[in-house]
PDB file of C-alpha atoms in Angstrom:
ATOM      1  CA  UNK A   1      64.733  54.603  31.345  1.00 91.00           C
ATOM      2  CA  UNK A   2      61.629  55.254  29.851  1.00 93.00           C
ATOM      3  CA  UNK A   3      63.384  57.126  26.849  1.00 95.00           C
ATOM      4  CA  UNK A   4      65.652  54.734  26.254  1.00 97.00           C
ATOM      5  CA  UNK A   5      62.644  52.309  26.092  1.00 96.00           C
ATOM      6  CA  UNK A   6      60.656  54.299  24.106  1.00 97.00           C
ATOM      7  CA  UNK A   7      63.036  55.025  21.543  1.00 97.00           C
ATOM      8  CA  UNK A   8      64.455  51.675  21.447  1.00 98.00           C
ATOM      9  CA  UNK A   9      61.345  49.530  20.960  1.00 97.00           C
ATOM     10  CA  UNK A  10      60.009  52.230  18.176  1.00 97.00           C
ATOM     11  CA  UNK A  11      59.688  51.712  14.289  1.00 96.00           C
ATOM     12  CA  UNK A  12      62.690  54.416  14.241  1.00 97.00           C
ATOM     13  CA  UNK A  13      65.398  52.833  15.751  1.00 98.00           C
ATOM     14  CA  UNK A  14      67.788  50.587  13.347  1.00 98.00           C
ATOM     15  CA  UNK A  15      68.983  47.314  14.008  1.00 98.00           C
ATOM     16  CA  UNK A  16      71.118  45.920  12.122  1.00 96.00           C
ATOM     17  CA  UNK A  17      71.206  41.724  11.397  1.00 93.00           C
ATOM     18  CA  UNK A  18      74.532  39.940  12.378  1.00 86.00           C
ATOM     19  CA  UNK A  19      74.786  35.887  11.629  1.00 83.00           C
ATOM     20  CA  UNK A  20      76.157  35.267  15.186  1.00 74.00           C
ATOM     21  CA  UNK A  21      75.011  36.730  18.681  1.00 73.00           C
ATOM     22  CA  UNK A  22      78.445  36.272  20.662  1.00 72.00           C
ATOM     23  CA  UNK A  23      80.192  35.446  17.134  1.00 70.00           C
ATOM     24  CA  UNK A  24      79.445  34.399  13.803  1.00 69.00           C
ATOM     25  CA  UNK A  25      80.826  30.800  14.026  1.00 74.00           C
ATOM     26  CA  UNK A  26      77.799  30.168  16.743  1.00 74.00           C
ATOM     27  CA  UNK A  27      75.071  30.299  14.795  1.00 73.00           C
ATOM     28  CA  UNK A  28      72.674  32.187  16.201  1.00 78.00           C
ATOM     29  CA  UNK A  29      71.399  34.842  13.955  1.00 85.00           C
ATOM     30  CA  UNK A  30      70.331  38.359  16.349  1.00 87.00           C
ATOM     31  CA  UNK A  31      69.835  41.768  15.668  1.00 95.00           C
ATOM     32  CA  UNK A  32      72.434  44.367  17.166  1.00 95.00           C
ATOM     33  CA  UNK A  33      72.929  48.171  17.317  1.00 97.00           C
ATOM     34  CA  UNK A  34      76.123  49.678  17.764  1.00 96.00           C
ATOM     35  CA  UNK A  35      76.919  52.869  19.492  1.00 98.00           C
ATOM     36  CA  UNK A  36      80.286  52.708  20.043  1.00 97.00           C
ATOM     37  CA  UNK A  37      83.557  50.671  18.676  1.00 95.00           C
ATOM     38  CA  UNK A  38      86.598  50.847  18.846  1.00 92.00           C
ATOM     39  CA  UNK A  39      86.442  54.208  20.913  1.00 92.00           C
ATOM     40  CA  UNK A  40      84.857  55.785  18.092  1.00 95.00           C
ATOM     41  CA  UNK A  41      80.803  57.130  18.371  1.00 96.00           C
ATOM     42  CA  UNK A  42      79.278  54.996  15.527  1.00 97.00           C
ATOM     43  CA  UNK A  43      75.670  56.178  16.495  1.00 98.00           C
ATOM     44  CA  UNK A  44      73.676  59.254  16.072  1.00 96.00           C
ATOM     45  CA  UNK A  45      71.549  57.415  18.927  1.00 98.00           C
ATOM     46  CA  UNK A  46      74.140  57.636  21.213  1.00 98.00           C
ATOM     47  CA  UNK A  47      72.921  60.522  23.548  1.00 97.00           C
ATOM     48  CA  UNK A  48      69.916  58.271  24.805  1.00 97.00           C
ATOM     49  CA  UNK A  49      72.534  56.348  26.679  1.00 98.00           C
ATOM     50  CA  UNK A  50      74.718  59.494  28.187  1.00 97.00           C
ATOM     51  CA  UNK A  51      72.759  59.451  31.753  1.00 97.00           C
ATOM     52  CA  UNK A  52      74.034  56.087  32.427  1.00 97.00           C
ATOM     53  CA  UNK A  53      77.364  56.824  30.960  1.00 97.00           C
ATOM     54  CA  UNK A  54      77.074  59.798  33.225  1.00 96.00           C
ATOM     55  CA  UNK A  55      76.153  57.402  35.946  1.00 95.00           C
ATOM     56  CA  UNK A  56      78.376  55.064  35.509  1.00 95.00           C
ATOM     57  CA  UNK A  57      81.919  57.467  35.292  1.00 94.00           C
ATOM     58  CA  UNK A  58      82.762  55.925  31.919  1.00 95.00           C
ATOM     59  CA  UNK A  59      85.850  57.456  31.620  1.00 89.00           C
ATOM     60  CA  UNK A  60      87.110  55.817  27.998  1.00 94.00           C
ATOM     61  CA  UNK A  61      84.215  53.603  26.470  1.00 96.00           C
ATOM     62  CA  UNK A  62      85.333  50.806  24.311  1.00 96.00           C
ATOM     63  CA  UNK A  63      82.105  49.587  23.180  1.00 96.00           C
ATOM     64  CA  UNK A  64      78.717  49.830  23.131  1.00 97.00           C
ATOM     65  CA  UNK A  65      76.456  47.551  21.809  1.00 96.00           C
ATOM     66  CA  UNK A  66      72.496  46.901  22.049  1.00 97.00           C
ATOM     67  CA  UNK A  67      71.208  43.467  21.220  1.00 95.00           C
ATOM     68  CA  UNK A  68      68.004  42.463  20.536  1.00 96.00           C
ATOM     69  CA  UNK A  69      67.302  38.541  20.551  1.00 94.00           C
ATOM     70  CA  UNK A  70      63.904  36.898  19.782  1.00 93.00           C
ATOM     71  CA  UNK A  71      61.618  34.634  21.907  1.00 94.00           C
ATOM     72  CA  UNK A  72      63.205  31.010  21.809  1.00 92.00           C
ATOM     73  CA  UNK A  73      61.143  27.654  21.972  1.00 94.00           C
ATOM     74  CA  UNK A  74      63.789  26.457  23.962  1.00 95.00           C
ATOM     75  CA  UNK A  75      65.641  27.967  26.924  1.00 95.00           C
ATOM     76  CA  UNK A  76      69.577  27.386  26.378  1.00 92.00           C
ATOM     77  CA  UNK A  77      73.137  28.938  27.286  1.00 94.00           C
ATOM     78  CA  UNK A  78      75.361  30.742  24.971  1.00 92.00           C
ATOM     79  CA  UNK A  79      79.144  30.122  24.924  1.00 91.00           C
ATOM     80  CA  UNK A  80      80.911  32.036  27.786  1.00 94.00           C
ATOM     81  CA  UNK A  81      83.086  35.253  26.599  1.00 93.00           C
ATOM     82  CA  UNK A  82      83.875  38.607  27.173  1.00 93.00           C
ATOM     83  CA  UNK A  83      82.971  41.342  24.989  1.00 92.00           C
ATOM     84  CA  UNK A  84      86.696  42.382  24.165  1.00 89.00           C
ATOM     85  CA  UNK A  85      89.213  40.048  22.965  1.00 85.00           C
ATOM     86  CA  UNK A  86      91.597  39.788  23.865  1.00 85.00           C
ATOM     87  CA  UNK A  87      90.111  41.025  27.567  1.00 80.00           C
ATOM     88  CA  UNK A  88      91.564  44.281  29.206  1.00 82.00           C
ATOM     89  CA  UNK A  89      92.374  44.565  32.726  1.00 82.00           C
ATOM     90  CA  UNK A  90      91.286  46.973  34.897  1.00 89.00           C
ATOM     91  CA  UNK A  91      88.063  47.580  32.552  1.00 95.00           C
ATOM     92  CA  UNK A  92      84.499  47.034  33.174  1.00 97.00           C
ATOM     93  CA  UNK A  93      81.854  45.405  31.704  1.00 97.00           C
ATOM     94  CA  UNK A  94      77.928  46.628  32.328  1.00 98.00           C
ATOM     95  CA  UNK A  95      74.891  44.808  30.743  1.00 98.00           C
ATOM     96  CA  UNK A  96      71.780  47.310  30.871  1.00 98.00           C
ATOM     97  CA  UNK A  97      68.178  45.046  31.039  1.00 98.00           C
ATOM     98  CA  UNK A  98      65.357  47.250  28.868  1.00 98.00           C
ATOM     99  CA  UNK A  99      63.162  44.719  29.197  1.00 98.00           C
ATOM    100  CA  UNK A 100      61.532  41.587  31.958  1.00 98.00           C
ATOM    101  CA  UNK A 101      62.061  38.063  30.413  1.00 98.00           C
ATOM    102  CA  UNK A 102      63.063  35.044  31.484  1.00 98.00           C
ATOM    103  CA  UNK A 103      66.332  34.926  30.288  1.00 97.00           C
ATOM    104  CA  UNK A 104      69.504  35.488  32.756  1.00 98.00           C
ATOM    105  CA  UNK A 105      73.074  35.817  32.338  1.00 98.00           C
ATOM    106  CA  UNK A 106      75.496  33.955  33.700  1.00 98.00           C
ATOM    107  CA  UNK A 107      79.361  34.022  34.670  1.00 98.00           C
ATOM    108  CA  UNK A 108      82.023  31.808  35.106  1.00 97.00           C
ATOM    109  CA  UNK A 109      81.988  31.953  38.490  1.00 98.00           C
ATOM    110  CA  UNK A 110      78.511  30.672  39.205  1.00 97.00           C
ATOM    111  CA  UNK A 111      76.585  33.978  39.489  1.00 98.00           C
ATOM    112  CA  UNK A 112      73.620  34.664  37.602  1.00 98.00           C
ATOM    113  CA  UNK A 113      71.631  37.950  37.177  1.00 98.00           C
ATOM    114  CA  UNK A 114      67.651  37.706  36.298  1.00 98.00           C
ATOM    115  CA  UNK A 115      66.475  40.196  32.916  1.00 98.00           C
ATOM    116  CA  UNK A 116      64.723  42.966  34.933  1.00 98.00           C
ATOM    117  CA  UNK A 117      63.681  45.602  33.300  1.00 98.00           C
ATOM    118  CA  UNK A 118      65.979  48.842  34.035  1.00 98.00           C
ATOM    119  CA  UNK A 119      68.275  47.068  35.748  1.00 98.00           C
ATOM    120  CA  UNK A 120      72.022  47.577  35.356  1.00 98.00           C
ATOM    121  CA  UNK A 121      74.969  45.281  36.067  1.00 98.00           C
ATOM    122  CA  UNK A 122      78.633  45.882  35.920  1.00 97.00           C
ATOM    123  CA  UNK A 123      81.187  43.589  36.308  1.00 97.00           C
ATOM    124  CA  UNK A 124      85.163  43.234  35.531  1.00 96.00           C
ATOM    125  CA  UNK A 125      85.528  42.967  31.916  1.00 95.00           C
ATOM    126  CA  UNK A 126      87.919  39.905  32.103  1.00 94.00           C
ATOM    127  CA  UNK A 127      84.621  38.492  33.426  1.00 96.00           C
ATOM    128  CA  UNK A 128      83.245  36.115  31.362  1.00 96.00           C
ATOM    129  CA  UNK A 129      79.876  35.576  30.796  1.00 97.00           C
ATOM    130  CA  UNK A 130      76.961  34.443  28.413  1.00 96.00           C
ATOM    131  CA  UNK A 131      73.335  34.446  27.991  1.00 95.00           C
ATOM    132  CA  UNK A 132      70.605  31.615  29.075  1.00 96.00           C
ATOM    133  CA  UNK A 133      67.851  32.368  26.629  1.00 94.00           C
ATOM    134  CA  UNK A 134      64.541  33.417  27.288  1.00 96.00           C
ATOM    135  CA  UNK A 135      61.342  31.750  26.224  1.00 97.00           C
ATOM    136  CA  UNK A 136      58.519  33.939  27.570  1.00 98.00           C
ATOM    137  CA  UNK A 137      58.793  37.301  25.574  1.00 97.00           C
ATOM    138  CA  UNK A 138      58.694  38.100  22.510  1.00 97.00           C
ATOM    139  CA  UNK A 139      61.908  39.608  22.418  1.00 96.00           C
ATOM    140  CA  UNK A 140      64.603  40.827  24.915  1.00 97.00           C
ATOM    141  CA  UNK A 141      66.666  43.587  24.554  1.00 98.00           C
ATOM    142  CA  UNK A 142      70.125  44.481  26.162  1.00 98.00           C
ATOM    143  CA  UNK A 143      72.468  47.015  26.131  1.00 98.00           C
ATOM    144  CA  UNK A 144      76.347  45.481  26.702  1.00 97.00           C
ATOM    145  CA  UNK A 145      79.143  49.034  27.953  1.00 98.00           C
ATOM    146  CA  UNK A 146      82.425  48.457  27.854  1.00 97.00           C
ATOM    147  CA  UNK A 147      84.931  50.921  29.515  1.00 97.00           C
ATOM    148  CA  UNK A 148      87.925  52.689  31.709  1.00 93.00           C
ATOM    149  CA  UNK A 149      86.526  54.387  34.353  1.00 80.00           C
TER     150      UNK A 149
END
C-alpha cells in the first residue's frame, strides 16, 4: 500500500484530465490514469498494482483505471453504471480506496462502502454503482479493476 501511495500522490505520476468522471455527457471534469484498456497495458506504472492483481487472481484484466477527484463544496451522487458497457457476466469489478474521505460508493442494491484508506472492494461487474462525493479532503483517489478471474 504504501508504494502505491507514495508513488501515486508524488509530482511523478501523470494524470491525465477527462471532461466527465463516469462519462463526458455528466459534466464533471476529474483527473484519471489508465493502466489498462481494452486488455492492453497502457501504463509503464502498471507494476505498482501487480500485488493486488496477484491478490486478487485477475486472470484477464479488462481495465484499469485510477481516478483522482477533488474536494467538493457539496456532497452529491454520481449516475449509477458499470465500468464496462455493455456489462460482462461472470466478471468482477474491484474499487481500491488510497485514501480516507468522506465520500462512499454506492450500488443499486442499497449497499454502500465508506473511502478507507487501503481498503479493497470487489463486486460483480454487472453491478452497478456510483460515487457520493466527498467534501472533507482535498482530494480522493481510487483505483477501479476490471477482470476474469
Amino acid at each position: 500500500f504504501d508504494a502505491i501511495n507514495s508513488e501515486m500522490t508524488s509530482d511523478r505520476f501523470p494524470w491525465f484530465y477527462h471532461e466527465g468522471r463516469v462519462n463526458n455527457d455528466d459534466k464533471l471534469p476529474a483527473l484519471t490514469h489508465g493502466f489498462y484498456d481494452n486488455n492492453f497495458l497502457i501504463s509503464n506504472w502498471y507494476k505498482l498494482l501487480v500485488p493486488i492483481v496477484d491478490k486478487c487472481k485477475m486472470r484477464s484484466i479488462v481495465k484499469i483505471k485510477a481516478n483522482f477527484d477533488y474536494k467538493n463544496t457539496k456532497s452529491f451522487k454520481t449516475n449509477l453504471h458499470t465500468d464496462l458497457t455493455p456489462p460482462l457476466e461472470n466478471f468482477k469489478t474491484g474499487v481500491f480506496y488510497l485514501n480516507d474521505n468522506n465520500g462512499k460508493t454506492y450500488f443499486e442494491n442499497g449497499d454502500v462502502v465508506d473511502s478507507v484508506a487501503n481498503r479493497f472492494v470487489e463486486f460483480p461487474q454487472d453491478l452497478k454503482h456510483g460515487t457520493q462525493t466527498h467534501t472533507d479532503t482535498n482530494y480522493r483517489i481510487i483505483i477501479n479493476f476490471n477482470w476474469y478471474s
